[in-house]
């Protein structure tokens, strides 16, 4: 690759993405005295919570465990209104934080990065945007997340459909009129499960196309009283410390005992309790072997199957909603509010795609192998090209012009989820192999802190370039894969492995080790920096 500049780069660092982790990274790098620019594709901040504005979009971790923990002021000035905040409240939160920390002057909105090329001569990065602008920086930090590249189903003729179609992750800003309309929803993952009950009572008719049923857990969301808000504010340090100690960074942690060590009555009592608790309790406060022993997992899966049969009146529909190919939490379980009850409505129909596949879209709607169905609106709740997807949408080349696309062809390869061999000075926060199976802000915070300390280390010593060593990267890849191999997650087809993307090679996209293991690995790597090569000018 030829040198693209002869002068010093414009910025010390460019952060790509103004979502939960991008905003924090910008704040911390700026604190270090660096000149930083954040480039954000959206017209506003908030990342996931800017884009996913579909009806019903909300958190699945408790609001007060998701917000920023680094600032007492933010903790005290912001008041959550619900156990699981909805998208509008989260978008307001990130706008509040951007203002409170005066981040906006350093954020360039409506700026989508198309390419990022490392220039070996200057040890810096040149970024080009889709509208033809160029930015240069010593460091680039990809804070593009793991669930930001929407996946569209391959349905012939969709563009000929005369109604409107929307992907949940690209939901329009202007209101989408659904009242009195005939609506199709394709996909029953977390997005579909939130959307379906939110619109079922507004639309004239709702047809849900399901490829694979999911095990869902009740969110048991509730609005906060003034007393609860005050109590949460007074206990925020205690909540922060709890989230620091749990394996996934949530407020929930697993029990010490096996599901098979207790009587059937004791198990049933615990499952009832967790079923009535909030959020991820059913998956994350369950027996320790929920995700390591299929027999243990079967006990909770059978419990949920019974709940579905109780809640869904039509036994045939209930049966279609009960997963047969995987056990509970072997995929990320959607949290639901009245999801199963939606199928008791006369205006809601469930179509299982294995029995009745979609053949094509028509001008009026969708043609299945059995019939033509007319719709006004088609909603694609079909998920994401997750993990490596967002970064691979950008044309990234490193040392010697090697493409990340090629380097990651068989799956992600990183060191600690923060650096990649052959791509010097390119950091990642909240990307593949970096703790993203847990509570995303909690792991993102660890990564951003690590990156900032690493840059400080370089600054103090006059280093211009950091590279991960191949041996250390290989060891991390093995470790990251090892964290999932011994779990039941590896027996399911999910976006965790890229199984939802046609042609994507099956490879674990995340890191399934505990937060404490991850933190100690980061700490260890940052102590002597023995796994990295630094170069001065
Ligand atoms: O995506 P998904 P999602 N034809 O991939 C189906 C987070 N999240 O957006 O299961 C027909 O889970 C696909 O079928 P199958 C959370 O981490 C969090 O719902 O692949 N159907 C599936 O039913 C979550 O896990 C919240 O067989 C097709 C659905 O579409 C992650 O994002 C809310 C299809 C996609 O489900 C992804 O969730 C929402 C096709 N061609 C999301 N392609 C919170 O609560 C795909 N499907 C915070």
PDB file of C-alpha atoms in Angstrom, residues 92-292:
ATOM      1  CA  UNK A  92     -32.883   9.825  25.666  1.00  0.00           C
ATOM      2  CA  UNK A  93     -30.322   8.412  28.100  1.00  0.00           C
ATOM      3  CA  UNK A  94     -27.518   8.350  25.539  1.00  0.00           C
ATOM      4  CA  UNK A  95     -28.384  11.861  24.396  1.00  0.00           C
ATOM      5  CA  UNK A  96     -28.307  12.969  28.028  1.00  0.00           C
ATOM      6  CA  UNK A  97     -24.873  11.366  28.471  1.00  0.00           C
ATOM      7  CA  UNK A  98     -23.542  12.914  25.237  1.00  0.00           C
ATOM      8  CA  UNK A  99     -24.630  16.337  26.495  1.00  0.00           C
ATOM      9  CA  UNK A 100     -23.551  15.793  30.097  1.00  0.00           C
ATOM     10  CA  UNK A 101     -20.032  14.788  29.022  1.00  0.00           C
ATOM     11  CA  UNK A 102     -19.962  17.374  26.236  1.00  0.00           C
ATOM     12  CA  UNK A 103     -19.176  14.723  23.681  1.00  0.00           C
ATOM     13  CA  UNK A 104     -21.049  16.196  20.729  1.00  0.00           C
ATOM     14  CA  UNK A 105     -18.307  18.506  19.392  1.00  0.00           C
ATOM     15  CA  UNK A 106     -16.204  15.406  18.757  1.00  0.00           C
ATOM     16  CA  UNK A 107     -18.916  13.339  17.097  1.00  0.00           C
ATOM     17  CA  UNK A 108     -19.491  13.474  13.368  1.00  0.00           C
ATOM     18  CA  UNK A 109     -23.014  12.170  12.711  1.00  0.00           C
ATOM     19  CA  UNK A 110     -24.341  10.905   9.360  1.00  0.00           C
ATOM     20  CA  UNK A 111     -20.843   9.623   8.661  1.00  0.00           C
ATOM     21  CA  UNK A 112     -20.569   5.998   7.593  1.00  0.00           C
ATOM     22  CA  UNK A 113     -17.063   4.600   7.280  1.00  0.00           C
ATOM     23  CA  UNK A 114     -16.630   2.644   4.056  1.00  0.00           C
ATOM     24  CA  UNK A 115     -12.947   1.777   4.312  1.00  0.00           C
ATOM     25  CA  UNK A 116     -10.086   1.844   6.778  1.00  0.00           C
ATOM     26  CA  UNK A 117      -6.554   1.315   5.505  1.00  0.00           C
ATOM     27  CA  UNK A 118      -3.428   1.085   7.595  1.00  0.00           C
ATOM     28  CA  UNK A 119      -0.492   3.035   6.256  1.00  0.00           C
ATOM     29  CA  UNK A 120       2.736   1.304   7.289  1.00  0.00           C
ATOM     30  CA  UNK A 121       4.917   4.302   6.440  1.00  0.00           C
ATOM     31  CA  UNK A 122       3.195   6.618   8.868  1.00  0.00           C
ATOM     32  CA  UNK A 123       1.857   3.983  11.282  1.00  0.00           C
ATOM     33  CA  UNK A 124      -1.594   5.485  10.989  1.00  0.00           C
ATOM     34  CA  UNK A 125      -5.035   4.811   9.564  1.00  0.00           C
ATOM     35  CA  UNK A 126      -6.843   6.466   6.690  1.00  0.00           C
ATOM     36  CA  UNK A 127     -10.611   6.203   6.786  1.00  0.00           C
ATOM     37  CA  UNK A 128     -12.919   7.012   3.906  1.00  0.00           C
ATOM     38  CA  UNK A 129     -16.598   7.617   4.329  1.00  0.00           C
ATOM     39  CA  UNK A 130     -19.409   6.651   1.977  1.00  0.00           C
ATOM     40  CA  UNK A 131     -19.825  10.330   1.058  1.00  0.00           C
ATOM     41  CA  UNK A 132     -16.181  10.628   0.015  1.00  0.00           C
ATOM     42  CA  UNK A 133     -14.562  12.287   3.041  1.00  0.00           C
ATOM     43  CA  UNK A 134     -11.187  11.200   4.398  1.00  0.00           C
ATOM     44  CA  UNK A 135     -10.003  11.093   8.003  1.00  0.00           C
ATOM     45  CA  UNK A 136      -6.599  10.078   9.305  1.00  0.00           C
ATOM     46  CA  UNK A 137      -5.588   9.002  12.783  1.00  0.00           C
ATOM     47  CA  UNK A 138      -2.840   7.191  14.655  1.00  0.00           C
ATOM     48  CA  UNK A 139      -5.350   4.811  16.232  1.00  0.00           C
ATOM     49  CA  UNK A 140      -8.680   3.546  15.080  1.00  0.00           C
ATOM     50  CA  UNK A 141     -11.161   2.030  17.524  1.00  0.00           C
ATOM     51  CA  UNK A 142     -13.997  -0.031  16.095  1.00  0.00           C
ATOM     52  CA  UNK A 143     -16.951   0.386  18.441  1.00  0.00           C
ATOM     53  CA  UNK A 144     -19.322  -0.922  15.806  1.00  0.00           C
ATOM     54  CA  UNK A 145     -20.833  -3.577  18.063  1.00  0.00           C
ATOM     55  CA  UNK A 146     -21.809  -7.125  17.256  1.00  0.00           C
ATOM     56  CA  UNK A 147     -25.471  -6.609  16.360  1.00  0.00           C
ATOM     57  CA  UNK A 148     -25.474  -3.598  14.071  1.00  0.00           C
ATOM     58  CA  UNK A 149     -25.522  -5.106  10.581  1.00  0.00           C
ATOM     59  CA  UNK A 150     -29.088  -6.097   9.725  1.00  0.00           C
ATOM     60  CA  UNK A 151     -29.649  -9.396   7.954  1.00  0.00           C
ATOM     61  CA  UNK A 152     -32.231  -9.423   5.179  1.00  0.00           C
ATOM     62  CA  UNK A 153     -33.883 -12.673   4.121  1.00  0.00           C
ATOM     63  CA  UNK A 154     -33.474 -13.685   0.512  1.00  0.00           C
ATOM     64  CA  UNK A 155     -37.071 -13.351  -0.647  1.00  0.00           C
ATOM     65  CA  UNK A 156     -37.493 -13.061  -4.387  1.00  0.00           C
ATOM     66  CA  UNK A 157     -39.507 -10.068  -5.502  1.00  0.00           C
ATOM     67  CA  UNK A 158     -39.521  -8.151  -2.208  1.00  0.00           C
ATOM     68  CA  UNK A 159     -38.883  -4.919  -4.081  1.00  0.00           C
ATOM     69  CA  UNK A 160     -42.018  -5.493  -6.161  1.00  0.00           C
ATOM     70  CA  UNK A 161     -44.191  -5.555  -3.042  1.00  0.00           C
ATOM     71  CA  UNK A 162     -46.453  -2.497  -3.291  1.00  0.00           C
ATOM     72  CA  UNK A 163     -46.790  -2.060   0.488  1.00  0.00           C
ATOM     73  CA  UNK A 164     -44.054  -1.046   2.883  1.00  0.00           C
ATOM     74  CA  UNK A 165     -41.447  -3.379   4.308  1.00  0.00           C
ATOM     75  CA  UNK A 166     -39.177  -2.587   7.226  1.00  0.00           C
ATOM     76  CA  UNK A 167     -36.358  -4.341   9.026  1.00  0.00           C
ATOM     77  CA  UNK A 168     -36.685  -4.008  12.807  1.00  0.00           C
ATOM     78  CA  UNK A 169     -33.093  -2.741  13.043  1.00  0.00           C
ATOM     79  CA  UNK A 170     -33.676  -0.017  10.438  1.00  0.00           C
ATOM     80  CA  UNK A 171     -37.056   1.076  11.696  1.00  0.00           C
ATOM     81  CA  UNK A 172     -38.102   4.473  10.280  1.00  0.00           C
ATOM     82  CA  UNK A 173     -38.075   7.591  12.401  1.00  0.00           C
ATOM     83  CA  UNK A 174     -41.453   8.700  11.121  1.00  0.00           C
ATOM     84  CA  UNK A 175     -44.393   6.746  12.580  1.00  0.00           C
ATOM     85  CA  UNK A 176     -45.254   3.535  10.729  1.00  0.00           C
ATOM     86  CA  UNK A 177     -49.018   3.241  10.468  1.00  0.00           C
ATOM     87  CA  UNK A 178     -49.972  -0.262  11.547  1.00  0.00           C
ATOM     88  CA  UNK A 179     -53.464   0.331  12.963  1.00  0.00           C
ATOM     89  CA  UNK A 180     -56.029  -1.491  10.890  1.00  0.00           C
ATOM     90  CA  UNK A 181     -53.391  -2.952   8.552  1.00  0.00           C
ATOM     91  CA  UNK A 182     -52.644  -6.483   7.437  1.00  0.00           C
ATOM     92  CA  UNK A 183     -49.152  -7.108   8.721  1.00  0.00           C
ATOM     93  CA  UNK A 184     -46.629  -9.916   8.247  1.00  0.00           C
ATOM     94  CA  UNK A 185     -43.756 -10.456  10.670  1.00  0.00           C
ATOM     95  CA  UNK A 186     -40.920 -12.730   9.578  1.00  0.00           C
ATOM     96  CA  UNK A 187     -38.697 -13.907  12.431  1.00  0.00           C
ATOM     97  CA  UNK A 188     -39.294 -14.893  16.046  1.00  0.00           C
ATOM     98  CA  UNK A 189     -36.007 -14.013  17.748  1.00  0.00           C
ATOM     99  CA  UNK A 190     -35.756 -11.392  20.513  1.00  0.00           C
ATOM    100  CA  UNK A 191     -36.832  -8.592  18.142  1.00  0.00           C
ATOM    101  CA  UNK A 192     -39.884 -10.463  16.823  1.00  0.00           C
ATOM    102  CA  UNK A 193     -40.851 -11.601  20.313  1.00  0.00           C
ATOM    103  CA  UNK A 194     -40.880  -7.992  21.543  1.00  0.00           C
ATOM    104  CA  UNK A 195     -42.610  -6.629  18.455  1.00  0.00           C
ATOM    105  CA  UNK A 196     -45.424  -9.161  18.023  1.00  0.00           C
ATOM    106  CA  UNK A 197     -47.386  -8.540  21.254  1.00  0.00           C
ATOM    107  CA  UNK A 198     -46.768  -4.787  20.936  1.00  0.00           C
ATOM    108  CA  UNK A 199     -48.660  -4.553  17.660  1.00  0.00           C
ATOM    109  CA  UNK A 200     -51.083  -7.510  17.805  1.00  0.00           C
ATOM    110  CA  UNK A 201     -53.939  -5.461  19.241  1.00  0.00           C
ATOM    111  CA  UNK A 202     -53.518  -2.587  16.777  1.00  0.00           C
ATOM    112  CA  UNK A 203     -53.350  -4.346  13.463  1.00  0.00           C
ATOM    113  CA  UNK A 204     -56.282  -5.750  11.565  1.00  0.00           C
ATOM    114  CA  UNK A 205     -54.478  -9.019  11.017  1.00  0.00           C
ATOM    115  CA  UNK A 206     -51.027 -10.279  11.936  1.00  0.00           C
ATOM    116  CA  UNK A 207     -49.334 -13.237  10.286  1.00  0.00           C
ATOM    117  CA  UNK A 208     -46.169 -14.465  11.996  1.00  0.00           C
ATOM    118  CA  UNK A 209     -43.746 -16.500   9.911  1.00  0.00           C
ATOM    119  CA  UNK A 210     -41.616 -18.644  12.197  1.00  0.00           C
ATOM    120  CA  UNK A 211     -38.573 -20.591  11.024  1.00  0.00           C
ATOM    121  CA  UNK A 212     -37.469 -21.829  14.439  1.00  0.00           C
ATOM    122  CA  UNK A 213     -39.290 -21.350  17.743  1.00  0.00           C
ATOM    123  CA  UNK A 214     -37.355 -19.867  20.651  1.00  0.00           C
ATOM    124  CA  UNK A 215     -37.524 -20.508  24.370  1.00  0.00           C
ATOM    125  CA  UNK A 216     -38.633 -17.212  25.876  1.00  0.00           C
ATOM    126  CA  UNK A 217     -38.608 -16.068  29.497  1.00  0.00           C
ATOM    127  CA  UNK A 218     -41.062 -13.551  30.975  1.00  0.00           C
ATOM    128  CA  UNK A 219     -39.469 -10.147  31.507  1.00  0.00           C
ATOM    129  CA  UNK A 220     -41.895  -9.252  34.338  1.00  0.00           C
ATOM    130  CA  UNK A 221     -41.170  -5.627  33.572  1.00  0.00           C
ATOM    131  CA  UNK A 222     -42.644  -2.966  35.845  1.00  0.00           C
ATOM    132  CA  UNK A 223     -42.764   0.802  36.204  1.00  0.00           C
ATOM    133  CA  UNK A 224     -40.764   2.382  38.982  1.00  0.00           C
ATOM    134  CA  UNK A 225     -42.191   4.216  41.940  1.00  0.00           C
ATOM    135  CA  UNK A 226     -40.367   7.295  43.236  1.00  0.00           C
ATOM    136  CA  UNK A 227     -39.243   5.160  46.189  1.00  0.00           C
ATOM    137  CA  UNK A 228     -37.648   2.573  43.936  1.00  0.00           C
ATOM    138  CA  UNK A 229     -35.831   5.251  41.935  1.00  0.00           C
ATOM    139  CA  UNK A 230     -34.455   6.735  45.159  1.00  0.00           C
ATOM    140  CA  UNK A 231     -33.494   3.311  46.474  1.00  0.00           C
ATOM    141  CA  UNK A 232     -31.634   2.387  43.261  1.00  0.00           C
ATOM    142  CA  UNK A 233     -29.761   5.677  43.320  1.00  0.00           C
ATOM    143  CA  UNK A 234     -28.734   5.181  46.915  1.00  0.00           C
ATOM    144  CA  UNK A 235     -27.522   1.644  46.187  1.00  0.00           C
ATOM    145  CA  UNK A 236     -25.814   2.239  42.858  1.00  0.00           C
ATOM    146  CA  UNK A 237     -22.345   1.334  44.131  1.00  0.00           C
ATOM    147  CA  UNK A 238     -23.631  -1.928  45.555  1.00  0.00           C
ATOM    148  CA  UNK A 239     -25.341  -2.698  42.200  1.00  0.00           C
ATOM    149  CA  UNK A 240     -22.152  -1.807  40.346  1.00  0.00           C
ATOM    150  CA  UNK A 241     -20.129  -4.131  42.568  1.00  0.00           C
ATOM    151  CA  UNK A 242     -22.629  -6.964  42.071  1.00  0.00           C
ATOM    152  CA  UNK A 243     -22.438  -6.552  38.296  1.00  0.00           C
ATOM    153  CA  UNK A 244     -18.642  -6.635  38.551  1.00  0.00           C
ATOM    154  CA  UNK A 245     -18.685  -9.994  40.278  1.00  0.00           C
ATOM    155  CA  UNK A 246     -21.286 -11.949  38.279  1.00  0.00           C
ATOM    156  CA  UNK A 247     -20.066 -14.108  35.389  1.00  0.00           C
ATOM    157  CA  UNK A 248     -22.024 -12.183  32.744  1.00  0.00           C
ATOM    158  CA  UNK A 249     -22.008  -8.687  34.232  1.00  0.00           C
ATOM    159  CA  UNK A 250     -25.751  -8.846  34.900  1.00  0.00           C
ATOM    160  CA  UNK A 251     -27.303  -8.653  38.356  1.00  0.00           C
ATOM    161  CA  UNK A 252     -27.963 -12.391  38.132  1.00  0.00           C
ATOM    162  CA  UNK A 253     -25.564 -15.163  39.028  1.00  0.00           C
ATOM    163  CA  UNK A 254     -25.953 -18.963  38.891  1.00  0.00           C
ATOM    164  CA  UNK A 255     -26.511 -21.205  41.889  1.00  0.00           C
ATOM    165  CA  UNK A 256     -23.783 -23.523  43.133  1.00  0.00           C
ATOM    166  CA  UNK A 257     -25.828 -26.706  42.874  1.00  0.00           C
ATOM    167  CA  UNK A 258     -26.714 -28.974  39.970  1.00  0.00           C
ATOM    168  CA  UNK A 259     -30.312 -29.298  38.804  1.00  0.00           C
ATOM    169  CA  UNK A 260     -29.899 -33.027  39.318  1.00  0.00           C
ATOM    170  CA  UNK A 261     -28.827 -32.724  42.968  1.00  0.00           C
ATOM    171  CA  UNK A 262     -32.225 -31.601  44.193  1.00  0.00           C
ATOM    172  CA  UNK A 263     -35.656 -33.240  44.205  1.00  0.00           C
ATOM    173  CA  UNK A 264     -38.168 -32.670  41.416  1.00  0.00           C
ATOM    174  CA  UNK A 265     -40.288 -30.606  43.822  1.00  0.00           C
ATOM    175  CA  UNK A 266     -37.368 -28.368  44.759  1.00  0.00           C
ATOM    176  CA  UNK A 267     -36.526 -27.857  41.094  1.00  0.00           C
ATOM    177  CA  UNK A 268     -40.119 -26.988  40.279  1.00  0.00           C
ATOM    178  CA  UNK A 269     -40.225 -24.495  43.155  1.00  0.00           C
ATOM    179  CA  UNK A 270     -37.049 -22.795  41.953  1.00  0.00           C
ATOM    180  CA  UNK A 271     -38.242 -22.648  38.341  1.00  0.00           C
ATOM    181  CA  UNK A 272     -41.544 -21.089  39.450  1.00  0.00           C
ATOM    182  CA  UNK A 273     -39.640 -18.510  41.461  1.00  0.00           C
ATOM    183  CA  UNK A 274     -37.341 -17.663  38.547  1.00  0.00           C
ATOM    184  CA  UNK A 275     -40.268 -17.619  36.114  1.00  0.00           C
ATOM    185  CA  UNK A 276     -41.792 -14.882  38.246  1.00  0.00           C
ATOM    186  CA  UNK A 277     -38.541 -12.965  38.696  1.00  0.00           C
ATOM    187  CA  UNK A 278     -37.258 -10.273  36.353  1.00  0.00           C
ATOM    188  CA  UNK A 279     -35.316 -10.539  33.170  1.00  0.00           C
ATOM    189  CA  UNK A 280     -32.573 -13.023  32.713  1.00  0.00           C
ATOM    190  CA  UNK A 281     -33.127 -14.661  36.123  1.00  0.00           C
ATOM    191  CA  UNK A 282     -34.433 -17.849  34.524  1.00  0.00           C
ATOM    192  CA  UNK A 283     -31.286 -18.255  32.444  1.00  0.00           C
ATOM    193  CA  UNK A 284     -28.692 -16.581  34.668  1.00  0.00           C
ATOM    194  CA  UNK A 285     -29.778 -17.376  38.254  1.00  0.00           C
ATOM    195  CA  UNK A 286     -30.502 -20.994  37.481  1.00  0.00           C
ATOM    196  CA  UNK A 287     -28.634 -24.189  38.399  1.00  0.00           C
ATOM    197  CA  UNK A 288     -24.942 -24.114  37.554  1.00  0.00           C
ATOM    198  CA  UNK A 289     -25.235 -26.920  34.982  1.00  0.00           C
ATOM    199  CA  UNK A 290     -28.066 -25.395  32.940  1.00  0.00           C
ATOM    200  CA  UNK A 291     -25.685 -24.916  30.033  1.00  0.00           C
ATOM    201  CA  UNK A 292     -23.329 -27.808  30.572  1.00  0.00           C
TER     202      UNK A 292
END
